Amino acid sequence: MRLLDIFLLSISHVKKSRMRSWLTIVGVIIGVASVVAIISIGQGMQENVQQRLGGFGADIITVIPGYFRATGVHSEMHTDRSVSTSSSINLTDKDIKVIKQVPGIMYVNGLVSGKADLKYDNEKTVVSVTGVDTSVWKLMDNTGLDDGRYLQPGDSNSIVVGYNLAYGAFLQPITLNRPITIGGKNFRVVGILKQSGGLGGGSDTGIYMPAEVAREVITEKMANNQFTSMVIKASDASLVEYIKADIEQKLMSSRQVNPRTKDFTVIASALIREQMSGVTQTLSLFLSAIAAVSLLVGAIGIANTMFMSVMERTRQIGLLKAIGTSEQEIMKLFLIESGIFGLVGGIIGVIFGVAISLLIPYLGIQALGFGGDMKATITAGTIFFAIGFSVVVGILSGIIPARHAAKMRPVDAIRYDQ
Amino acid sequence: MNIIELDDVWKVYKMGEIEVPALKGMSLKVAPGEFLALMGPSGSGKSTAMNMIGCLDIPTRGSVFLAGQDIATLTELELSRIRGKKIGFVFQSHNLYPTLTALENVQLPMRVHEFIEADIWDKSEELLQLVGLSDRADHYPSQMSGGQSQRVAIARALSTNPLLLLADEPTGNLDTEAGKEILDIFSQLNAQGVTVVMITHDEKIAGRANKIVRMIDGTLAS
Ligand SMILES: Nc1ncnc2c1ncn2[C@@H]1O[C@H](COP(=O)(O)OP(=O)(O)OP(=O)(O)O)[C@@H](O)[C@H]1O
Ligand SMILES: [Mg+2]
């Protein structure tokens, strides 16, 4: 029998039991739609995280005081900035000088971070303040300005405000040139940052001012030459690993510590990014596995329908065999039918899955703790994979019923239900 | 050469421990041009004999020759192909493929045997006309009467130009009038040279054949 004729015969089956065919296909549609939606959302999430982490920059290295030691039970973290001491665990301008001598470094920004009381338009709150080096900050910031300008050398009572703090925290939004009192000192807003939505240190809710001024207003006591962290920009992202090692080496010798007594930590954000994308990859793999289960349910639906068809069509199978149809041709007849269920279910499922994915941003679901809106990324790969997978699932679910049909003996099939 | 020859054919059905011999050494020759009626009471083994004559089943013992060839020497696939082409079947009921129209049903064996498309259409239309159902070409089996279905089944059985038309109780489900129409078609075909073997337990129907063979308890009555 020619393949086209087998195909047409299969189609005639699908068309004759229309209701059951559609119910079978609906099972596949649900499975495929959830697979497509979940893969798309997973990819969107991954891109989201990459974007947010992009705020850190692959070429950024951070130095913080304290060192996390996992020495059995005796693990400790010396990053206690809220305790105002000028104890040994501190970064100073001496460290900045040392770091600046490391080859491959473009800028070093010594940061002074802390909390401060804020008074604005009769409202009071506590905000986090970041004191920056005004000469390099604007060169290193990735967030960008929504309005106004960056800080510049010579500024003393000027501040730049994060987007959410400016527009979302007070009854009266903060705008340029508005007076704000921080830590009892009067400031003028010269710039407002764009919304970063990122993991990059909460720039959206922070206030930026020159480091010298920050030391005066924050509630934590800081010595004049003291910093809470340092952000370093490398000249080339590919050198980050070496530069990081170099900084560690130089700081250890200048601070006269050894790997055991080390009292600072150097972090390369590129490595964090790798870890994060690993996490999201695992997460989307996990979600895809859940979606695959619903596709499995669809597959069982196909197999069930095919078994029912084979049973119902025992006489037709006998007839086909009596007139000379081979086992292989009968196999094909049923496999094409289950393949059609997979194909049609796959195509419609992809349409639904894409629709769901496109609706996600409008639903405005906040991504799991990453901030920003959830988005879905649909790729041609996902679509072809989903349809192809669905067809394969359809054919596989048909194999056992089809074999069952093909192996029937014509006499038994003709006797049946006589 | 005989179209079909059964030589001392036994068929024993095993039902668990019990063995039921349905055929006990039956021998039969069907010559070209014959219109043969196979008669016998219920349970005498007529349907089992028909399975042997139609090569739908293989005997437990003894030989079946189809156009001179011992079917035991053929593979299952070869037998299936030869049987489909050389023997046209008309069963008692549920003869037609329910998802296909009358015309498509007549075309089905020709499609199985990969006839040329133009021949498929010519032949199927010609055969529907022969059984007087040209106006029902696009009807599905569920839209036809039992007699009409049997006539379509005859048209289909003839589509591959078989050596033998084999019918098991073809009028069993029909009233006298519709049954007569079917028998008229058989007679007409036989007059044109088609070999017909018909199984029935009805003397009147068997009377239309030009040779009657009687079965009792798994063998031919002598
Ligand atoms: N598949 C089978 N398994 C077991 N026994 C069978 C089988 N087919 C037929 N038989 C037995 O073989 C014997 C002959 O059966 P068969 O169907 O050939 O009779 P028949 O002459 O066609 O009867 P009827 O006129 O009622 O159709 C019966 O005793 C029947 O019970
Ligand atoms: Mg019978």
XYZ file of C-alpha atoms and ligand atoms in Angstrom:
672
model
C 0.000 0.000 0.000
C 1.330 3.445 -0.877
C 2.178 5.721 2.027
C -0.237 8.364 0.756
C -3.099 5.857 0.775
C -2.194 4.708 4.292
C -2.112 8.339 5.326
C -5.542 9.034 3.820
C -6.939 5.974 5.538
C -5.551 7.250 8.867
C -7.111 10.646 8.230
C -10.460 8.985 7.572
C -10.250 7.420 11.047
C -9.367 10.703 12.720
C -12.197 12.476 10.927
C -14.801 9.824 11.681
C -14.237 9.824 15.432
C -13.916 13.571 15.620
C -14.973 14.046 19.216
C -12.573 11.478 20.569
C -9.764 12.751 18.353
C -10.203 16.251 19.703
C -10.310 15.120 23.311
C -7.081 13.223 22.736
C -5.537 16.241 21.082
C -6.600 18.532 23.944
C -4.500 16.399 26.294
C -1.478 16.973 24.059
C -2.261 20.676 23.701
C -2.176 21.168 27.469
C 1.137 19.349 27.744
C 2.822 21.158 24.868
C 1.454 24.567 25.882
C 2.846 24.205 29.382
C 6.201 23.011 28.080
C 6.474 25.969 25.707
C 5.334 28.486 28.315
C 7.660 27.145 30.973
C 10.689 26.952 28.695
C 9.998 30.487 27.460
C 9.553 31.809 30.971
C 12.675 29.974 32.087
C 14.685 31.515 29.277
C 13.184 34.920 30.016
C 14.134 34.549 33.636
C 17.655 33.640 32.705
C 17.953 36.661 30.452
C 16.483 38.794 33.208
C 19.078 37.640 35.675
C 21.850 38.141 33.157
C 20.615 41.652 32.503
C 20.344 42.522 36.150
C 23.752 41.094 36.858
C 24.991 43.049 33.901
C 24.694 46.035 36.271
C 27.642 44.614 38.102
C 29.683 44.314 34.970
C 31.933 41.423 34.212
C 34.906 43.728 34.706
C 34.031 44.765 38.260
C 35.907 43.549 41.331
C 34.780 44.386 44.856
C 36.842 44.402 48.048
C 35.102 44.211 51.391
C 36.524 43.937 54.881
C 36.300 40.643 56.732
C 36.810 37.143 55.536
C 34.517 34.196 55.663
C 36.264 31.194 57.057
C 34.645 27.830 56.988
C 36.956 26.159 59.474
C 34.649 23.546 60.797
C 32.533 24.841 63.685
C 34.615 27.970 63.914
C 33.250 29.983 61.051
C 32.896 33.693 61.365
C 32.140 36.653 59.183
C 33.856 39.908 60.013
C 31.811 42.334 58.049
C 30.103 43.996 60.936
C 29.825 47.541 59.692
C 27.047 48.615 62.026
C 29.366 48.340 65.012
C 31.238 51.587 64.947
C 34.797 50.669 65.614
C 37.939 51.681 63.923
C 39.367 48.312 64.733
C 41.842 46.466 62.606
C 39.205 45.171 60.170
C 38.959 48.251 58.015
C 39.769 49.375 54.567
C 41.620 52.674 54.342
C 43.033 54.993 51.726
C 46.275 53.104 52.178
C 44.579 50.034 50.668
C 43.319 52.138 47.764
C 46.874 53.217 47.013
C 48.006 49.590 47.070
C 45.199 48.504 44.746
C 45.886 51.332 42.319
C 49.350 49.879 41.785
C 47.952 46.581 40.524
C 48.413 46.433 36.754
C 45.271 46.196 34.623
C 43.142 48.395 36.862
C 41.258 51.358 35.441
C 39.424 52.907 38.371
C 39.097 52.363 42.077
C 36.092 53.743 43.893
C 36.291 53.789 47.699
C 32.775 53.563 49.101
C 31.408 54.656 52.456
C 28.065 52.995 53.097
C 25.753 53.339 56.026
C 22.369 54.358 57.294
C 21.272 57.929 57.887
C 18.160 59.764 59.045
C 16.424 61.629 56.268
C 13.935 64.454 56.462
C 12.058 65.515 53.368
C 8.915 67.593 53.135
C 7.953 66.889 56.768
C 8.444 63.123 56.272
C 11.152 61.254 58.142
C 12.780 57.965 57.314
C 16.048 56.081 57.435
C 17.879 55.590 54.175
C 21.034 53.877 53.054
C 23.706 56.312 52.010
C 26.624 55.516 49.760
C 29.565 57.847 49.765
C 31.505 57.676 46.508
C 34.654 59.019 44.973
C 33.167 61.780 42.826
C 36.050 61.695 40.379
C 35.450 58.077 39.257
C 31.837 57.291 40.178
C 30.277 58.644 36.995
C 32.764 56.639 34.955
C 31.881 53.418 36.697
C 28.136 53.680 37.183
C 26.093 51.397 34.916
C 22.670 52.488 36.056
C 22.471 55.741 34.129
C 20.709 58.987 34.910
C 17.000 59.537 34.747
C 17.394 63.274 35.348
C 20.057 65.810 36.268
C 23.769 65.009 36.548
C 26.242 62.784 38.371
C 28.262 64.038 41.303
C 31.436 65.836 40.376
C 34.601 66.844 42.209
C 33.933 69.895 44.313
C 30.386 68.892 45.225
C 29.814 68.987 48.948
C 26.107 69.363 49.640
C 24.900 67.677 46.456
C 23.277 64.250 46.290
C 22.032 61.818 43.648
C 18.917 59.854 44.512
C 17.844 56.340 43.477
C 14.771 55.989 41.263
C 12.425 54.246 43.653
C 13.372 56.495 46.552
C 12.748 59.566 44.414
C 9.426 58.550 42.918
C 7.978 55.976 45.247
C 8.955 56.619 48.851
C 7.356 59.980 49.650
C 3.988 61.603 49.115
C 5.741 64.350 47.193
C 8.184 62.855 44.653
C 11.738 64.059 44.959
C 12.739 66.240 42.031
C 15.881 68.119 41.101
C 17.026 70.911 43.384
C 14.664 69.889 46.194
C 16.183 70.407 49.634
C 16.632 67.281 51.739
C 18.027 66.987 55.240
C 20.216 63.962 55.872
C 21.872 63.359 59.213
C 21.082 66.951 60.155
C 22.863 68.389 57.120
C 21.091 70.115 54.234
C 21.506 68.776 50.717
C 20.329 69.623 47.245
C 19.302 66.947 44.701
C 21.417 67.241 41.545
C 20.523 63.938 39.878
C 18.123 61.019 39.874
C 19.261 57.561 38.735
C 17.376 55.328 36.338
C 15.612 52.304 37.714
C 18.076 49.430 37.738
C 15.778 46.785 39.210
C 18.989 44.958 39.847
C 20.880 43.050 42.416
C 23.565 45.733 42.235
C 23.438 46.970 45.805
C 20.009 48.513 45.924
C 20.838 51.617 43.941
C 17.126 52.173 43.422
C 16.493 53.042 47.052
C 19.852 54.602 47.934
C 21.338 58.097 48.178
C 24.742 58.939 46.710
C 27.021 61.693 47.983
C 30.746 62.385 48.203
C 32.499 59.913 50.526
C 33.867 62.675 52.834
C 30.349 64.006 53.407
C 28.893 60.530 53.858
C 31.245 59.875 56.808
C 29.693 62.894 58.587
C 26.018 62.021 58.056
C 25.807 58.266 58.530
C 25.041 56.940 61.968
C 28.040 54.609 61.865
C 31.275 56.248 63.046
C 34.028 56.226 60.461
C 37.559 57.454 60.564
C 38.571 60.051 57.976
C 40.549 57.657 55.865
C 38.217 54.697 56.238
C 36.040 52.937 53.623
C 33.401 50.219 53.850
C 34.197 48.718 50.494
C 36.038 49.334 47.270
C 34.774 48.821 43.779
C 37.394 48.270 41.130
C 36.976 48.373 37.389
C 39.408 46.269 35.397
C 40.633 47.414 32.002
C 39.579 44.107 30.493
C 36.965 41.634 31.706
C 39.107 38.685 30.653
C 41.821 39.731 33.116
C 39.512 39.798 36.128
C 40.691 36.461 37.504
C 44.372 37.490 37.455
C 43.708 40.965 38.783
C 41.657 39.528 41.609
C 44.509 37.217 42.591
C 46.998 40.066 42.294
C 44.908 42.338 44.538
C 44.642 39.627 47.148
C 48.393 39.109 47.091
C 49.278 42.807 47.368
C 46.680 43.551 50.046
C 47.819 40.598 52.117
C 51.384 41.795 52.145
C 50.523 45.442 52.787
C 48.083 44.527 55.561
C 50.586 41.986 56.891
C 48.184 39.074 56.958
C 48.503 35.537 55.631
C 45.797 33.345 54.116
C 44.901 32.210 57.622
C 44.558 35.601 59.199
C 43.239 37.309 56.091
C 40.757 40.077 57.006
C 39.310 41.124 53.651
C 37.481 39.527 50.742
C 37.876 40.149 47.020
C 34.827 39.332 44.874
C 34.703 39.151 41.104
C 31.141 39.589 39.921
C 31.753 37.549 36.791
C 31.937 34.519 39.020
C 28.701 35.429 40.769
C 27.087 35.736 37.389
C 28.206 32.255 36.447
C 26.789 30.873 39.644
C 23.512 32.707 39.215
C 23.003 31.478 35.674
C 23.732 27.991 36.953
C 20.968 28.427 39.489
C 18.437 29.704 36.953
C 19.398 26.959 34.543
C 18.708 24.349 37.179
C 15.461 26.073 38.008
C 14.212 26.119 34.433
C 15.307 22.520 33.952
C 13.278 21.611 37.011
C 10.247 23.505 35.731
C 10.589 21.855 32.324
C 10.563 18.488 34.021
C 7.242 19.383 35.623
C 5.907 20.446 32.233
C 7.140 17.206 30.735
C 4.930 15.349 33.176
C 1.848 17.014 31.733
C 3.070 16.020 28.294
C 3.382 12.478 29.581
C -0.263 12.624 30.600
C -1.044 13.653 27.018
C 0.983 10.694 25.784
C -0.980 8.320 27.972
C -4.141 9.866 26.526
C -2.936 9.075 23.018
C -1.979 5.538 23.954
C -5.372 5.011 25.559
C -7.235 6.303 22.529
C -5.126 4.173 20.229
C -5.793 1.052 22.268
C -9.495 1.777 22.152
C -9.325 2.288 18.391
C -7.459 -0.948 17.871
C -10.059 -2.831 19.910
C -12.954 -1.205 18.120
C -11.421 -1.780 14.736
C -10.606 -5.436 15.147
C -12.937 -6.282 12.280
C -11.493 -3.618 10.020
C -8.010 -4.873 10.777
C -9.152 -8.394 9.864
C -10.621 -7.072 6.667
C -7.432 -5.212 5.790
C -5.414 -8.343 6.458
C -7.780 -10.526 4.414
C -7.379 -8.268 1.399
C -3.589 -8.410 1.681
C -2.415 -5.556 3.891
C 0.927 -6.341 5.533
C 1.778 -6.047 9.225
C 4.074 -3.132 8.472
C 1.340 -1.262 6.657
C -1.047 -1.747 9.558
C 1.651 -0.514 11.948
C 2.058 2.577 9.797
C -1.681 3.114 9.651
C -1.908 3.401 13.422
C 1.395 5.213 13.939
C 0.399 7.876 11.429
C -2.825 8.317 13.327
C -1.114 8.760 16.697
C 1.500 10.939 15.001
C -1.293 13.176 13.706
C -2.554 13.569 17.270
C 0.953 14.570 18.306
C 1.415 16.950 15.377
C -1.929 18.727 15.628
C -1.708 18.842 19.425
C 1.856 20.117 19.107
C 1.001 22.928 16.709
C -2.035 24.115 18.640
C -0.171 23.634 21.917
C 2.663 25.851 20.666
C 0.159 28.544 19.711
C -1.342 28.448 23.203
C 2.075 28.266 24.833
C 3.291 31.305 22.898
C 0.091 33.164 23.777
C 0.589 32.399 27.467
C 4.218 33.474 27.255
C 3.278 36.739 25.565
C 0.661 37.440 28.229
C 3.108 36.985 31.090
C 4.595 40.519 30.986
C 1.097 42.009 31.019
C 0.209 40.047 34.086
C 3.004 41.970 35.782
C 4.107 39.082 37.914
C 7.226 40.013 39.818
C 10.002 37.616 39.077
C 10.960 35.471 42.003
C 12.828 37.968 44.108
C 14.863 39.342 41.236
C 12.851 42.502 40.865
C 11.589 43.827 37.575
C 8.806 42.326 35.544
C 8.699 38.710 34.504
C 9.239 38.156 30.851
C 9.245 35.197 28.520
C 11.649 34.597 25.664
C 10.271 32.493 22.825
C 12.801 31.084 20.403
C 12.328 29.219 17.141
C 14.280 26.415 18.771
C 11.681 26.060 21.504
C 8.857 25.946 18.958
C 10.481 23.329 16.730
C 11.539 21.314 19.741
C 8.011 21.339 21.154
C 6.335 20.277 17.902
C 8.967 17.683 17.099
C 8.872 16.302 20.612
C 5.093 16.129 20.519
C 5.091 14.190 17.244
C 7.669 11.773 18.621
C 5.620 11.347 21.792
C 2.525 10.714 19.668
C 4.240 8.061 17.581
C 5.825 6.408 20.618
C 2.483 6.226 22.407
C 1.032 4.545 19.353
C 3.702 1.879 19.008
C 2.318 -0.678 21.444
C -1.306 -0.416 20.248
C -0.120 -0.466 16.626
C 1.962 -3.595 17.181
C -1.014 -5.154 18.831
C -3.092 -4.414 15.752
C -0.435 -5.575 13.313
C 0.016 -8.923 15.051
C -3.679 -9.810 14.900
C -4.436 -12.921 12.900
C -6.988 -12.362 10.154
C -9.204 -15.268 11.285
C -9.442 -14.005 14.841
C -10.040 -10.478 13.694
C -12.851 -11.517 11.363
C -14.535 -13.818 13.883
C -14.574 -11.042 16.469
C -18.004 -9.660 17.339
C -19.700 -11.621 14.595
C -5.514 -26.566 -12.604
C -7.799 -26.238 -9.594
C -8.118 -22.838 -8.045
C -8.250 -24.242 -4.550
C -7.476 -27.741 -3.400
C -7.822 -29.001 0.189
C -6.046 -32.297 0.771
C -6.930 -34.171 3.979
C -7.181 -30.964 5.974
C -7.496 -31.083 9.752
C -8.132 -28.132 11.974
C -8.010 -28.656 15.705
C -8.811 -25.742 18.011
C -7.187 -25.882 21.393
C -9.255 -24.476 24.211
C -6.989 -24.912 27.188
C -6.821 -28.635 27.805
C -9.664 -29.520 25.464
C -9.041 -30.075 21.763
C -11.922 -29.328 19.426
C -11.466 -30.841 15.965
C -13.480 -28.598 13.627
C -12.211 -30.223 10.423
C -11.408 -33.923 10.263
C -9.598 -34.728 7.057
C -11.576 -32.663 4.578
C -10.643 -32.814 0.897
C -12.112 -30.491 -1.705
C -11.335 -29.260 -5.201
C -12.669 -26.026 -6.662
C -12.339 -25.903 -10.446
C -12.407 -22.668 -12.493
C -15.908 -21.517 -13.465
C -17.676 -23.403 -10.719
C -20.484 -22.004 -8.578
C -20.178 -24.160 -5.502
C -22.373 -24.118 -2.415
C -20.939 -25.485 0.830
C -23.759 -26.657 3.071
C -24.092 -28.157 6.489
C -25.728 -27.761 9.864
C -24.509 -25.251 12.399
C -21.227 -26.286 13.981
C -20.369 -28.698 11.160
C -17.237 -26.688 10.323
C -18.346 -24.539 7.379
C -16.693 -21.328 8.577
C -13.542 -23.217 9.468
C -13.524 -24.699 5.982
C -14.006 -21.247 4.502
C -10.919 -20.016 6.433
C -8.976 -22.846 4.789
C -10.355 -22.246 1.323
C -9.670 -18.517 1.733
C -6.164 -19.176 3.088
C -6.987 -17.025 6.115
C -5.716 -19.728 8.436
C -3.309 -22.633 8.111
C -4.422 -26.218 8.736
C -3.257 -28.207 11.746
C -2.559 -31.084 9.361
C -2.928 -31.603 5.610
C -2.269 -29.200 2.705
C -3.958 -26.325 0.972
C -3.054 -25.464 -2.597
C -3.872 -22.042 -3.995
C -3.603 -22.055 -7.803
C -1.408 -25.144 -7.545
C 0.921 -23.668 -4.907
C 1.192 -25.221 -1.462
C 0.552 -22.298 0.895
C 2.768 -23.884 3.559
C 5.764 -22.911 1.411
C 4.872 -19.210 1.530
C 5.875 -16.652 4.133
C 3.121 -14.898 5.970
C 3.604 -11.734 3.914
C 3.639 -13.604 0.591
C 0.520 -15.514 1.542
C -1.209 -12.315 2.613
C -0.432 -10.605 -0.701
C -1.397 -13.574 -2.888
C -4.566 -14.229 -0.921
C -5.603 -10.581 -1.122
C -5.178 -10.547 -4.850
C -6.539 -13.954 -5.862
C -9.460 -14.336 -3.491
C -12.304 -11.895 -3.048
C -14.089 -12.144 0.314
C -17.704 -11.417 1.145
C -18.492 -11.963 4.829
C -21.829 -12.281 6.523
C -21.813 -8.760 7.972
C -19.623 -5.791 8.828
C -17.962 -6.172 5.483
C -17.271 -2.541 4.792
C -14.700 -0.169 6.153
C -16.895 2.277 8.098
C -14.727 5.356 7.635
C -14.684 5.031 3.853
C -17.445 5.711 1.314
C -18.888 3.002 -0.931
C -16.578 3.995 -3.754
C -13.539 4.169 -1.477
C -14.392 0.739 -0.095
C -14.375 -0.711 -3.598
C -11.024 0.997 -4.225
C -9.405 -0.240 -0.998
C -8.047 -3.619 -2.228
C -6.666 -1.963 -5.358
C -4.918 0.610 -3.195
C -3.529 -2.161 -0.987
C -2.117 -3.822 -4.112
C -0.924 -0.513 -5.545
C -2.904 -0.477 -8.789
C -2.443 2.463 -11.151
C -4.525 5.418 -10.007
C -6.488 5.710 -13.299
C -7.364 1.991 -13.211
C -8.478 2.298 -9.604
C -11.028 4.927 -10.529
C -12.248 3.258 -13.742
C -12.586 -0.148 -12.170
C -14.304 1.021 -8.973
C -16.910 3.036 -10.889
C -17.510 0.174 -13.284
C -18.014 -2.289 -10.407
C -20.399 -0.035 -8.494
C -22.419 0.190 -11.674
C -22.369 -3.579 -11.999
C -23.943 -3.979 -8.540
C -26.335 -1.112 -9.294
C -25.040 1.368 -6.726
C -23.466 4.147 -8.779
C -25.796 6.610 -7.094
C -24.541 5.564 -3.655
C -20.837 6.082 -4.406
C -20.393 8.797 -1.761
C -22.442 7.093 0.934
C -20.833 5.749 4.063
C -21.701 2.183 5.189
C -23.854 3.581 8.002
C -25.960 5.317 5.350
C -26.713 2.135 3.394
C -29.033 -0.833 3.905
C -27.699 -4.310 4.626
C -28.372 -5.436 1.058
C -26.632 -2.399 -0.389
C -23.643 -2.981 1.889
C -23.380 -6.583 0.696
C -23.496 -5.433 -2.929
C -20.694 -2.956 -2.255
C -18.789 -5.805 -0.591
C -19.202 -7.916 -3.730
C -17.975 -5.039 -5.881
C -14.970 -4.691 -3.604
C -14.284 -8.440 -3.642
C -14.168 -8.314 -7.440
C -11.908 -5.252 -7.691
C -8.600 -7.116 -7.923
C -9.917 -9.569 -10.545
C -9.674 -12.535 -8.162
C -9.668 -16.169 -9.238
C -12.290 -16.917 -6.640
C -15.189 -15.134 -4.975
C -15.609 -16.601 -1.508
C -18.740 -15.789 0.474
C -19.692 -16.935 3.982
C -23.461 -16.668 4.519
C -23.639 -13.576 2.294
C -27.412 -13.380 2.630
C -27.555 -14.400 6.288
C -28.504 -10.952 7.499
C -30.816 -10.058 4.625
C -34.504 -10.535 3.909
C -35.584 -12.767 1.014
C -35.848 -9.943 -1.521
C -32.413 -8.450 -0.798
C -30.945 -11.961 -0.597
C -32.297 -12.748 -4.018
C -30.620 -9.663 -5.498
C -27.277 -10.821 -4.106
C -27.746 -14.325 -5.495
C -28.706 -12.857 -8.877
C -25.436 -10.985 -8.916
C -23.530 -14.185 -8.081
C -25.283 -16.070 -10.873
C -24.607 -13.266 -13.305
C -20.917 -13.156 -12.323
C -20.635 -16.933 -12.598
C -22.162 -16.764 -16.060
C -19.381 -14.339 -16.944
C -16.822 -16.893 -15.754
C -16.197 -15.903 -12.122
C -15.642 -18.866 -9.798
C -17.870 -18.627 -6.726
C -17.784 -20.554 -3.457
C -20.701 -19.760 -1.183
C -21.333 -21.062 2.304
C -24.914 -21.385 3.470
C -27.171 -23.555 5.560
C -30.249 -22.663 3.474
C -31.289 -25.321 0.869
C -33.106 -22.756 -1.269
C -30.075 -20.523 -1.509
C -27.796 -23.488 -2.205
C -30.117 -24.385 -5.068
C -28.807 -21.392 -7.011
C -25.370 -22.991 -7.232
C -24.444 -25.510 -9.891
C -22.739 -27.799 -7.401
C -23.551 -28.517 -3.754
C -21.145 -29.978 -1.251
C -22.462 -31.065 2.158
C -20.514 -31.107 5.397
C -21.223 -33.130 8.497
C -19.089 -32.983 11.610
C -15.928 -31.684 9.993
C -15.861 -33.733 6.789
C -17.707 -33.932 3.515
C -20.805 -36.107 3.457
C -20.359 -38.754 0.801
N -11.639 -20.191 17.227
C -12.224 -21.314 17.691
N -11.841 -21.844 18.869
C -12.411 -22.967 19.329
N -13.342 -23.651 18.713
C -13.779 -23.198 17.540
C -13.241 -21.994 16.966
N -13.869 -21.772 15.774
C -14.743 -22.792 15.640
N -14.696 -23.614 16.670
C -15.470 -24.859 16.831
O -15.340 -25.607 15.660
C -16.560 -26.141 15.259
C -16.933 -25.703 13.850
O -17.197 -24.307 13.880
P -17.580 -23.443 12.600
O -17.650 -22.022 12.979
O -16.662 -23.804 11.494
O -19.031 -24.017 12.277
P -20.084 -23.496 11.192
O -20.430 -24.698 10.382
O -19.569 -22.331 10.480
O -21.328 -23.117 12.098
P -22.413 -21.934 11.840
O -23.351 -22.449 10.791
O -23.087 -21.843 13.168
O -21.675 -20.742 11.456
C -17.576 -25.734 16.294
O -17.739 -26.772 17.213
C -16.944 -24.554 16.958
O -17.336 -24.492 18.305
Mg -20.140 -20.241 10.357
